[in-house]
Each structure stands twice: as C-alpha cells, then as structure tokens.
XYZ file of N, CA and C in Angstrom:
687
model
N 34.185 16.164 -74.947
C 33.940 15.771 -73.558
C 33.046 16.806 -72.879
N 32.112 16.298 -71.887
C 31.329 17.257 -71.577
C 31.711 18.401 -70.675
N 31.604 19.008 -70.435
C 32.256 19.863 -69.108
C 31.468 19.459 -68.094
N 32.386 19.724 -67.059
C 32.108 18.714 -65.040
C 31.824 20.658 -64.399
N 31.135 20.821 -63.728
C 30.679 22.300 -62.941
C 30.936 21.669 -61.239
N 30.449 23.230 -60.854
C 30.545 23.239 -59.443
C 29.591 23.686 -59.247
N 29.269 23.373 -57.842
C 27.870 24.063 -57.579
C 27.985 24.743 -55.916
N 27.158 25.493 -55.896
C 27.135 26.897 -54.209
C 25.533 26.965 -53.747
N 25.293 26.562 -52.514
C 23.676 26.732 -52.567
C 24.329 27.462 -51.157
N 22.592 28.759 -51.495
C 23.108 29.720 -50.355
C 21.829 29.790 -49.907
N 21.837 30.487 -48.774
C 20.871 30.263 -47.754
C 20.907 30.850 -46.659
N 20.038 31.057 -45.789
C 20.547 31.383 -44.380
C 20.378 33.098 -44.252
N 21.724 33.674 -43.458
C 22.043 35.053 -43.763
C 21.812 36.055 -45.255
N 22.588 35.604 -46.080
C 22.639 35.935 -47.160
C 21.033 36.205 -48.350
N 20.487 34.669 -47.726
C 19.313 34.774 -48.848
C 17.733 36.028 -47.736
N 18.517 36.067 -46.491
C 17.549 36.932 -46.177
C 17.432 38.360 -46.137
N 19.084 38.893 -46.137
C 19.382 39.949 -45.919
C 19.937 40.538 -46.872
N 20.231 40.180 -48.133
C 20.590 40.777 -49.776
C 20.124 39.968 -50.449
N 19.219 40.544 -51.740
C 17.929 40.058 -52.492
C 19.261 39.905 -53.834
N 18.692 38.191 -54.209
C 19.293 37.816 -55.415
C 20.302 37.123 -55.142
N 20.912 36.510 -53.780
C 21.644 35.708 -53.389
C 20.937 34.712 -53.183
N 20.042 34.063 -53.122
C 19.652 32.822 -52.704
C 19.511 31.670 -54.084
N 19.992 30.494 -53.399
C 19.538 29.545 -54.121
C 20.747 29.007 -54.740
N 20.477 28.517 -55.795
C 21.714 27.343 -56.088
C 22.779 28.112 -57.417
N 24.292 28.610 -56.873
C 25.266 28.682 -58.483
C 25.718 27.895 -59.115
N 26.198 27.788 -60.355
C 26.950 26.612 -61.019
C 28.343 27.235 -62.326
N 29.252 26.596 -62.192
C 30.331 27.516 -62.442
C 31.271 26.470 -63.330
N 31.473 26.158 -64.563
C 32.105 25.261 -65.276
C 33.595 24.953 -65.073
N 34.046 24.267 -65.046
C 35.354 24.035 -64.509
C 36.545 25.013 -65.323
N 36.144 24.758 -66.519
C 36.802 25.509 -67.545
C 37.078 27.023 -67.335
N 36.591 27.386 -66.031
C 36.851 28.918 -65.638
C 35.765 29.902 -66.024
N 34.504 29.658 -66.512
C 33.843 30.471 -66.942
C 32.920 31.110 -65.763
N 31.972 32.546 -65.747
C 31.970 32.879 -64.846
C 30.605 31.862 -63.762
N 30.341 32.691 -62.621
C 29.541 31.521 -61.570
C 27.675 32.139 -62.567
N 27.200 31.359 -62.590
C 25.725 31.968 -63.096
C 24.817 31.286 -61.966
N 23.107 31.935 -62.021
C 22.320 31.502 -61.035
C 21.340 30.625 -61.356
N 21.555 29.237 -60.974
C 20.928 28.435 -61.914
C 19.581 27.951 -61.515
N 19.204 28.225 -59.722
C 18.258 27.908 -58.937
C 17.711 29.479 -57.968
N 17.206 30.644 -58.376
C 17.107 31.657 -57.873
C 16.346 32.044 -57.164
N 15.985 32.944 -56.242
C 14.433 33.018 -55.289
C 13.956 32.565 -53.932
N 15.018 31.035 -53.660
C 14.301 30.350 -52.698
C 16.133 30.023 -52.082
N 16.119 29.277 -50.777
C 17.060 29.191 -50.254
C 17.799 27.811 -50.426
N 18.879 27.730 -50.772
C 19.279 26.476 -51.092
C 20.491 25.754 -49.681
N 20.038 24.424 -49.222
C 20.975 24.329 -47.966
C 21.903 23.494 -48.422
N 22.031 22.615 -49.438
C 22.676 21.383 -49.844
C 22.183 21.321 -51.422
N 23.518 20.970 -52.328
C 23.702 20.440 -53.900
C 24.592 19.479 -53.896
N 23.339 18.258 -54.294
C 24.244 16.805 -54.805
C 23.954 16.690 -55.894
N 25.685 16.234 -56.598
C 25.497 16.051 -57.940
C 25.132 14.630 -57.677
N 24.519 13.255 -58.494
C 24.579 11.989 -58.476
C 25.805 11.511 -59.214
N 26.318 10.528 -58.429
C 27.647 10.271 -58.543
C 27.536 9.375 -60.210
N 26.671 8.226 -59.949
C 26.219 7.486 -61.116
C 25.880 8.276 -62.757
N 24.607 9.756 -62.190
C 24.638 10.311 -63.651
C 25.029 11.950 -62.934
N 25.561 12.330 -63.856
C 26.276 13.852 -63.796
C 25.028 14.848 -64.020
N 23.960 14.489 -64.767
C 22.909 15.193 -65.277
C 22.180 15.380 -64.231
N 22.329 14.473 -63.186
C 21.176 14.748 -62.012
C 21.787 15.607 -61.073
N 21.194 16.677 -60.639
C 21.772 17.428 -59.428
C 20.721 17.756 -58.860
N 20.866 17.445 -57.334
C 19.496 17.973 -56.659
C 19.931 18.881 -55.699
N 19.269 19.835 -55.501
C 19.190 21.047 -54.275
C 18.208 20.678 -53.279
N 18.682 20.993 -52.214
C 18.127 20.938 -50.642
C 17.628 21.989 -50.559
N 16.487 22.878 -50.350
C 16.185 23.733 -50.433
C 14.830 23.817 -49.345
N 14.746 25.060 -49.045
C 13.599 25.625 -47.373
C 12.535 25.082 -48.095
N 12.088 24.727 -49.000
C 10.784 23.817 -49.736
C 11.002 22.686 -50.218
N 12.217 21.694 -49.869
C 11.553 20.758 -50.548
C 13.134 20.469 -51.245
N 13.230 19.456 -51.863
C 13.801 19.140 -52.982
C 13.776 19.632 -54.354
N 14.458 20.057 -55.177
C 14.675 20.488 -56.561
C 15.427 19.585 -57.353
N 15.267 19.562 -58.178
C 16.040 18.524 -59.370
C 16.084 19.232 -60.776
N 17.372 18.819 -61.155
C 17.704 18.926 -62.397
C 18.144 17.823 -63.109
N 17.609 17.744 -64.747
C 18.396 16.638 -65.707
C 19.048 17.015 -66.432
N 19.526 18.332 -66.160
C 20.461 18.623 -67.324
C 22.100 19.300 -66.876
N 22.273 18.702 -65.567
C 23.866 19.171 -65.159
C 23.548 20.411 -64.617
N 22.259 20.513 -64.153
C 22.023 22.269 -63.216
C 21.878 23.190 -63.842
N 21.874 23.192 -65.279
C 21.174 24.429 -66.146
C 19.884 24.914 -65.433
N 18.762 23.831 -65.449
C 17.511 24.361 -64.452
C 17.284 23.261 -63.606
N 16.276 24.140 -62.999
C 15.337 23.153 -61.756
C 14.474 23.261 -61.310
N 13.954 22.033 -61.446
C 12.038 22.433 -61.360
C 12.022 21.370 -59.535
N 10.981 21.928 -59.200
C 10.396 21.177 -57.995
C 9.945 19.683 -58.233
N 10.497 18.736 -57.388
C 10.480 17.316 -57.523
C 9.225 16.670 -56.969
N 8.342 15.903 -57.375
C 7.349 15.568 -56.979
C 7.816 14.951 -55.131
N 7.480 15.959 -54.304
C 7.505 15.984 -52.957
C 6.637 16.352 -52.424
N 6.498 15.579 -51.043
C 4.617 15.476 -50.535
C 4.385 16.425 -49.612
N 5.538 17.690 -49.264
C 5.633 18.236 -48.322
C 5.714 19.507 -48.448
N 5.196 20.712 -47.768
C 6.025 21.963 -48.183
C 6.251 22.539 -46.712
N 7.402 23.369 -47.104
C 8.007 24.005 -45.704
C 9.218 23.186 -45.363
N 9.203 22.342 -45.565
C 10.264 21.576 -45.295
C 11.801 21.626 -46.088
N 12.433 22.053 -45.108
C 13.702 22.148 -45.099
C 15.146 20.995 -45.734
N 15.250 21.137 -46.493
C 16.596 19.223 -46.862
C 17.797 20.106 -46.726
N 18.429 19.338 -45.700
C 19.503 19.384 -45.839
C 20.918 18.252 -46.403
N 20.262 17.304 -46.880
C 21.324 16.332 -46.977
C 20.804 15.370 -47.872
N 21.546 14.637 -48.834
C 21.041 13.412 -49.519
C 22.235 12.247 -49.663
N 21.377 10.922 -49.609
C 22.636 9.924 -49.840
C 21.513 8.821 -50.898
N 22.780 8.364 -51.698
C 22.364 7.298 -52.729
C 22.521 5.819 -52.253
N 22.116 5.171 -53.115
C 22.435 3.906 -52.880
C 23.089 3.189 -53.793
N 24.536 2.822 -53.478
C 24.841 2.440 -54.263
C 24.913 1.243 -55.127
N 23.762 0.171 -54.560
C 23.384 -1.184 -55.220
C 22.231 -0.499 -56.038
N 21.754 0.642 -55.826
C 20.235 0.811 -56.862
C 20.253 1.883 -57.057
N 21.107 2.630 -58.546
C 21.225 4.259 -58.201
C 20.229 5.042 -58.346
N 18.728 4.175 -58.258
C 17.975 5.195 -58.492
C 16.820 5.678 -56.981
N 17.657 4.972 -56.532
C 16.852 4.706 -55.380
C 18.012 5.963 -54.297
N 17.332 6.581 -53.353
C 17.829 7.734 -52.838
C 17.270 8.097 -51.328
N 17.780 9.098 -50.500
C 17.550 9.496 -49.447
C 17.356 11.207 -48.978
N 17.031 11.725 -48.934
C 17.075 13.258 -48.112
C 16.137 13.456 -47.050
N 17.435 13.881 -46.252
C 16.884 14.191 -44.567
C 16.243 15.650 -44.221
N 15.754 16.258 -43.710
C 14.766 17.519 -43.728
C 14.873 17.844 -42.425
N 14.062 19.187 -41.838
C 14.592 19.780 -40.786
C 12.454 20.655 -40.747
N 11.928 20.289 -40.042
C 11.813 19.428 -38.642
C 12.549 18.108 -39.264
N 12.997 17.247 -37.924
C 13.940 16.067 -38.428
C 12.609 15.297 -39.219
N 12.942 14.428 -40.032
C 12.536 13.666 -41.123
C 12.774 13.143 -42.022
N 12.419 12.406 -42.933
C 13.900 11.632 -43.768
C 12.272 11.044 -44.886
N 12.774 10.974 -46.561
C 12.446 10.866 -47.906
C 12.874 10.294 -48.483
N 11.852 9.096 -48.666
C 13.017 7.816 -49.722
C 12.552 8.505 -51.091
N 13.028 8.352 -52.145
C 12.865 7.977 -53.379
C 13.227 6.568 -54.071
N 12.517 6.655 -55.133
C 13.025 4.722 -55.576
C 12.822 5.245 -57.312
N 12.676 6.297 -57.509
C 13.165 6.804 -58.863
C 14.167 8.130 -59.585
N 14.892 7.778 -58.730
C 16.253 8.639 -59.450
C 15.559 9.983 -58.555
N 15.249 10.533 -57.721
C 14.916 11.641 -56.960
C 13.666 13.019 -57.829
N 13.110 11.924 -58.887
C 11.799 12.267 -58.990
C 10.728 12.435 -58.517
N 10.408 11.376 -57.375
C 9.298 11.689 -56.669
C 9.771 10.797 -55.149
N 9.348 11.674 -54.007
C 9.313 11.021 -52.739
C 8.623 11.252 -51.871
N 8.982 9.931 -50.948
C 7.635 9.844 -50.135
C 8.380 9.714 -48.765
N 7.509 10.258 -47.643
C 8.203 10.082 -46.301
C 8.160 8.896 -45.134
N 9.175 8.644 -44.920
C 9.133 7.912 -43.804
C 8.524 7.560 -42.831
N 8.070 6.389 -41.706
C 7.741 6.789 -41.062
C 8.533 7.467 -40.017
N 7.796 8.464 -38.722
C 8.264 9.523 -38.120
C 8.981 8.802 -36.963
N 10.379 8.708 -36.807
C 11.056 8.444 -35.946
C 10.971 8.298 -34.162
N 9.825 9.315 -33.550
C 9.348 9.434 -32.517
C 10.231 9.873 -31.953
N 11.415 10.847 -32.102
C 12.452 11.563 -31.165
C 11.958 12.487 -30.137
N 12.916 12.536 -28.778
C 12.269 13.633 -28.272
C 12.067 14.928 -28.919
N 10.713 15.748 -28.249
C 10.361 16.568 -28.523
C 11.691 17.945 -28.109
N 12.236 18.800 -28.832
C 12.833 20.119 -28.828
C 12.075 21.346 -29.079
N 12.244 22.576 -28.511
C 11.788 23.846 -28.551
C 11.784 24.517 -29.828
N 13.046 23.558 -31.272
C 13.088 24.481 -32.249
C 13.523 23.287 -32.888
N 13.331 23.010 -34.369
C 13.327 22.156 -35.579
C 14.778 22.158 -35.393
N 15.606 20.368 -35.178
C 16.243 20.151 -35.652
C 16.799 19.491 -37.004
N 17.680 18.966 -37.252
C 18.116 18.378 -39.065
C 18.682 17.105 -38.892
N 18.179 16.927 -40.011
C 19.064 15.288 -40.519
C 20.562 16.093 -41.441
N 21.529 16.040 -40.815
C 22.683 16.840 -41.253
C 23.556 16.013 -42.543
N 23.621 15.123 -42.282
C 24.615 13.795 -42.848
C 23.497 12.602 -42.583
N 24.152 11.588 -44.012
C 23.972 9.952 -43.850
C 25.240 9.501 -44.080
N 25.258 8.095 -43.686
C 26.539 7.172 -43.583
C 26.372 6.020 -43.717
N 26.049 5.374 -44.877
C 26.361 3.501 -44.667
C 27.124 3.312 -44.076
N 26.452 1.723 -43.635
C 27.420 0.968 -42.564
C 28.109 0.751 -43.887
N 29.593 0.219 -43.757
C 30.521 -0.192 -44.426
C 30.456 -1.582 -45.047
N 30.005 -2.841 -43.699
C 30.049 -3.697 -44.192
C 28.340 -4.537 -44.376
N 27.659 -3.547 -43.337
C 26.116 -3.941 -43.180
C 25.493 -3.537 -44.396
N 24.389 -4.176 -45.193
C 24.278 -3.730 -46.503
C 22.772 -3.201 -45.770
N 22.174 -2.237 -46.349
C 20.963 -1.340 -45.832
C 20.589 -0.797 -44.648
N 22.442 -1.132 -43.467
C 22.084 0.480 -42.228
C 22.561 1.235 -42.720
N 22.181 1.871 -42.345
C 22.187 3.522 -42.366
C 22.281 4.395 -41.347
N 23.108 5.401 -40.986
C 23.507 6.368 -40.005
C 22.985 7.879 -40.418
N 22.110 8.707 -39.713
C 21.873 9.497 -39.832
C 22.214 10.369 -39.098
N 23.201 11.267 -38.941
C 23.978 12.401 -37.753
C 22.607 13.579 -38.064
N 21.839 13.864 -36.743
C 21.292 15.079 -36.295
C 21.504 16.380 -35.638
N 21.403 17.146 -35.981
C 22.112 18.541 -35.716
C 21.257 18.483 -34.376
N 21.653 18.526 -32.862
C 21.421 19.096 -31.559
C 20.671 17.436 -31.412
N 20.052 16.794 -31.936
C 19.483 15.222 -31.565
C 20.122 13.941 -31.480
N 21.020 14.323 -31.652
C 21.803 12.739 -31.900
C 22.162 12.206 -33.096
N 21.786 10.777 -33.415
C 22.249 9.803 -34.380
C 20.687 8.958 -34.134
N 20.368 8.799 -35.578
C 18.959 7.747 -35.969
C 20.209 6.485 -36.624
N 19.209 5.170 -36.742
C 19.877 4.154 -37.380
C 18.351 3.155 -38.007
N 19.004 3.316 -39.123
C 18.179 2.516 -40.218
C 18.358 1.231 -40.723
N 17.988 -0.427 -40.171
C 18.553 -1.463 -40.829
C 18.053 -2.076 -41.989
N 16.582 -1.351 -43.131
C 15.823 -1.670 -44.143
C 16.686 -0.891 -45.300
N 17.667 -0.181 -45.325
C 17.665 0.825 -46.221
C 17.523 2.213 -46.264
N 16.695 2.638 -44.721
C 16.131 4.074 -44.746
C 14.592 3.922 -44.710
N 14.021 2.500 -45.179
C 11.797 2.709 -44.846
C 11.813 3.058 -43.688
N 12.694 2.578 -42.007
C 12.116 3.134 -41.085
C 13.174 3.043 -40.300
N 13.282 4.308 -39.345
C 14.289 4.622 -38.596
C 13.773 4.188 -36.585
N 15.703 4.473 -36.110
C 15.023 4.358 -34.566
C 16.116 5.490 -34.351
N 16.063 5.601 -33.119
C 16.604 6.743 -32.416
C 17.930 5.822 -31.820
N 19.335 6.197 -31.939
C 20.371 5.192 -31.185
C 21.511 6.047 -30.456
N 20.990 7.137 -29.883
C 21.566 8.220 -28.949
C 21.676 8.255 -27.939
N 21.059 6.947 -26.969
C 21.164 6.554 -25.846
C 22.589 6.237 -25.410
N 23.538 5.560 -26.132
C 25.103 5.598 -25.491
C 26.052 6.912 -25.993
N 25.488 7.387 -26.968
C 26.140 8.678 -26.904
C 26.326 9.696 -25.629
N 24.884 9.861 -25.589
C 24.680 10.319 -24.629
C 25.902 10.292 -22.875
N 25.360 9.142 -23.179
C 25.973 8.239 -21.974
C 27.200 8.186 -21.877
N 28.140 7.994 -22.767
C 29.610 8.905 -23.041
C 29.782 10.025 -22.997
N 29.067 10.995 -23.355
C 29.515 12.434 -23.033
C 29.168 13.213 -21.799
N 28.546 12.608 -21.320
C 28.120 12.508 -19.614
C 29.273 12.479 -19.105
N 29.775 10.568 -19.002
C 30.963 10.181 -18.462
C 32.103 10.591 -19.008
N 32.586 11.507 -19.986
C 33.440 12.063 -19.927
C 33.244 13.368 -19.471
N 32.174 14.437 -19.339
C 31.953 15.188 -18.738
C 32.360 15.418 -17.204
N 31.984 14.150 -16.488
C 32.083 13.960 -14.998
C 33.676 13.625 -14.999
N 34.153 12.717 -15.786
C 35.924 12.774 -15.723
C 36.768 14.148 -15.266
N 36.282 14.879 -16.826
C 36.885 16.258 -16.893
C 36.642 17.284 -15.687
N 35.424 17.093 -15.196
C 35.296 18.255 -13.832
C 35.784 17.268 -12.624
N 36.054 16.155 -12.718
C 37.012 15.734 -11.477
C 38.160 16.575 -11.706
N 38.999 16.108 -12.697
C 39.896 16.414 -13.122
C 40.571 17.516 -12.717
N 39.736 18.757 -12.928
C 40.382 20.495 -12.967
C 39.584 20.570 -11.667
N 38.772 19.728 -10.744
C 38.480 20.290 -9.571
C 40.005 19.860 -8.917
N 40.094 19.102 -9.268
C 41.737 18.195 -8.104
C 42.581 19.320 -8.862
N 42.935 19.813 -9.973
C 43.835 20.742 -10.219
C 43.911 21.871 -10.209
N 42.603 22.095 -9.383
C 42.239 23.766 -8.886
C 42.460 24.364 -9.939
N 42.131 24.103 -11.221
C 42.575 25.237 -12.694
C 41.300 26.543 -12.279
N 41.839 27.400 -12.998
C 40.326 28.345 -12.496
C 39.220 28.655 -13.423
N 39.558 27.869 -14.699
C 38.730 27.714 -15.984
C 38.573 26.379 -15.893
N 37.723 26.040 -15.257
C 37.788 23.929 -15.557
C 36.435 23.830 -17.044
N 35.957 24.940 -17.342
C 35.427 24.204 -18.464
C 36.152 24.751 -19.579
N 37.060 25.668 -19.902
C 38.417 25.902 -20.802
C 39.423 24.339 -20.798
N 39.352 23.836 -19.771
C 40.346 22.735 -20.083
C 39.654 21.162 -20.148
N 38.621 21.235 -19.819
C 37.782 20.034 -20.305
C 37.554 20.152 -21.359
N 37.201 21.594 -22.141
C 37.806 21.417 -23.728
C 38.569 21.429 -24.323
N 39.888 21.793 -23.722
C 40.841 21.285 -24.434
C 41.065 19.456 -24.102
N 41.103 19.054 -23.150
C 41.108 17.601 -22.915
C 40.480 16.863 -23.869
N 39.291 17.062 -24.072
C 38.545 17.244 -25.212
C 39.073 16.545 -26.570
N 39.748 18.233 -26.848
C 40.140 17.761 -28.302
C 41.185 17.269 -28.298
N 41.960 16.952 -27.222
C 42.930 16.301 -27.265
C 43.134 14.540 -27.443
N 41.513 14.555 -26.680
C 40.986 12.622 -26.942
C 40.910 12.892 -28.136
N 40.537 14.093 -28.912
C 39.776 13.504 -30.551
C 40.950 13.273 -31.414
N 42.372 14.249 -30.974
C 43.481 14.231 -31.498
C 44.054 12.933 -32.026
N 43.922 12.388 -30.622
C 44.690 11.125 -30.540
C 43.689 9.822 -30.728
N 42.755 10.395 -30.974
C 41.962 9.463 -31.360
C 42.114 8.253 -30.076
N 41.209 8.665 -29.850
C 41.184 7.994 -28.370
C 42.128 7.163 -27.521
N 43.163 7.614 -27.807
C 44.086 6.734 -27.389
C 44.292 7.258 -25.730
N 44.845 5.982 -25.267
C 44.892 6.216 -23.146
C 45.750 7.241 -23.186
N 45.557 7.739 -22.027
C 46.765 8.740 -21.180
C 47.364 7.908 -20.034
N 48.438 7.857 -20.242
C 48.967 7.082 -18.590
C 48.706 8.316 -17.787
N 48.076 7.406 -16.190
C 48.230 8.388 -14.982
C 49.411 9.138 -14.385
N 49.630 10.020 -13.547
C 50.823 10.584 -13.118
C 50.390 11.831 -13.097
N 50.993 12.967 -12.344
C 51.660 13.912 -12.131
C 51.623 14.769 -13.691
N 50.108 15.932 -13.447
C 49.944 16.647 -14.965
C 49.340 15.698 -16.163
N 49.200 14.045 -16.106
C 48.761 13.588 -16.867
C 46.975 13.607 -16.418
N 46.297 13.499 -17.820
C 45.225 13.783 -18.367
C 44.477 12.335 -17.601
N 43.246 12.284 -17.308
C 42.250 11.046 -16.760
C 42.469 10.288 -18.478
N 42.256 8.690 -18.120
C 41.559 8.104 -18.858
C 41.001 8.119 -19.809
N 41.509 8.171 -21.462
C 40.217 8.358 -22.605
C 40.001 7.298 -22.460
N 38.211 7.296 -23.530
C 37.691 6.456 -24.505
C 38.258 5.764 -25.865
N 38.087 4.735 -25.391
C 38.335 4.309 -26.947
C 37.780 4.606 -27.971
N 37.799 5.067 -29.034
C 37.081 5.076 -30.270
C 35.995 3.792 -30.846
C-alpha cells in the first residue's frame, strides 16, 4: 500500500526572517521525519487532489506549483502570471481535471487539465483597495451545479454561476447586515450606558454566531433582535 503524507507550506514571517524555512514540507504518515520538498519560495496553501493522491499543488508568492509524484518534487505549472500570490484551490467534482485557484491581487485561474496549465479569468471589477486583497476559500453551492462562492480576505464574497469562467461581486447584502447589526449594537450599550459599547457589541456578536442566529426575547438585560442565519 502506498504511504498517504502530510504536507506544511510556510510563508509569511518565517520565509522572510530565517533562510531555509520557506516553501512546502511533506512528512509520511508512518512517522518518518518532515523533509523539504518545495524550497526557496513561499508557500501559502497545499492541496492534495482528492481524486489522485499523486497530484499536490502549492499556492505559492509565484504562482502555482505542481507535483505528480505525491510531493517528492515540484516544478512550476504552466501559469500566465508572475508575482502572483494563490492562496486557495477547489476541484470539481463532476470533472476532476478541471480546477480553480484564487490569487491575491484578488483573481481567480481555471484549469481544465488536472492543474497543468491555467488561464485567468475574467477580472471581477471589485472596488479598488489601498493593498492586494485574496481569494481565501471556495464553496460550491450544494445543490446549484457550477456556483461557486468565493470568501475574500477584507472584500467580501464573489459568486460564480458558469463554474468559475466569470465572476460578480455579491457583497452588497453583506454589507448591509453588518451595518444593521452594527447600528443595533450601539443602540443597545448607548441605552445601557456600558462604558465599553464596542467590547460588548462584540461580545453580542459572538453570541448571535453562538446561537446561530437564533432571536433573543426582549426584556430587562436581554440582548436586541438577531439575524437569522
């Protein structure tokens, strides 16, 4: 039976400030020690492919990397871009060769051959920010076959109904909820004269996420109104 590994992509702190930490480890289940299987460059994200075990790709400050041999090595994947940052990949699971990775300036990379070669999207048109945000996570819809949810680090949420060829921006009611619960919470601790009202709008906070949005009855010390989930 073959042996199943683990994998560590480092990055960030580490790959800038102690030489020989960066990039992707891989460590056999069987207990043997961690070795460096992707070295030099910064690694943000390692997906193994769920379909073949042999494929593992690294997210890396250049680009995509790929391996066919379970992460022994990794060569650079025919990608049209450099500088570019991946942080994230999702498959598809009606076509496993067909694939996704999101990048940072935001941006997003189909592949349609097993994460050999990709090509980019068109550009979403998000507002403009002072500093490169990420495509952090994807998420199929569950029951919609080719949306797609893309969670952005500081931008929101993109939504894809082709598969991922072309995205829109769908952060407009987010938005718009965290507003209106914003304005709840500073009613709230203004009527309760707390003297930290943004200490307890976060806890209120996590207390909607607790309960998963479930109501608060009104009264005496009780909490405003959640959202439903």
């Amino acid at each position: 039976m073959a042996l199943s590994y683990v994998f560590a992509g480092v990055g960030g702190y580490y790959a800038s400030k102690q030489g020989g930490l960066a990039g992707v480890f891989r460590c056999a289940t069987d207990g043997t020690d961690w070795k460096h299987a992707l070295s030099e460059i910064e690694a943000f994200t390692v997906f193994v492919h769920p379909r073949d075990p042999n494929l593992v790709f690294a997210g890396t400050v250049d680009g995509v990397y790929r391996s066919t041999d379970r992460g022994q090595n990794f060569r650079r994947a025919d990608f049209p871009d450099r500088g570019v940052q991946v942080w994230s990949f999702l498959h598809d699971d009606a076509d496993p060769k067909r694939m996704l990775a999101g990048g940072s300036p935001v941006s997003i990379y189909r592949s349609e051959d097993g994460g050999a070669s990709w090509k980019r999207t068109p550009d979403p048109q998000l507002p403009v920010h002072p500093f490169s945000c990420r495509v952090m996570r994807f998420a199929p819809h569950a029951r919609c076959r080719g949306e797609i949810f893309a969670a952005l680090e500081v931008s929101g949420v993109m939504r894809s109904t082709d598969g991922g060829e072309s995205w829109n921006d769908c952060s407009a009611d987010l938005l718009r909820l965290a507003e209106a619960e914003l304005r709840r919470c500073r009613r709230f601790c203004a009527n309760k004269k707390w003297a930290r009202p943004h200490e307890t709008a976060r806890a209120e906070v996590t207390r909607r996420i607790a309960n998963r949005g479930a109501h608060h009855t009104r009264g005496t010390g009780s909490a405003p109104r959640g959202l439903a989930c």
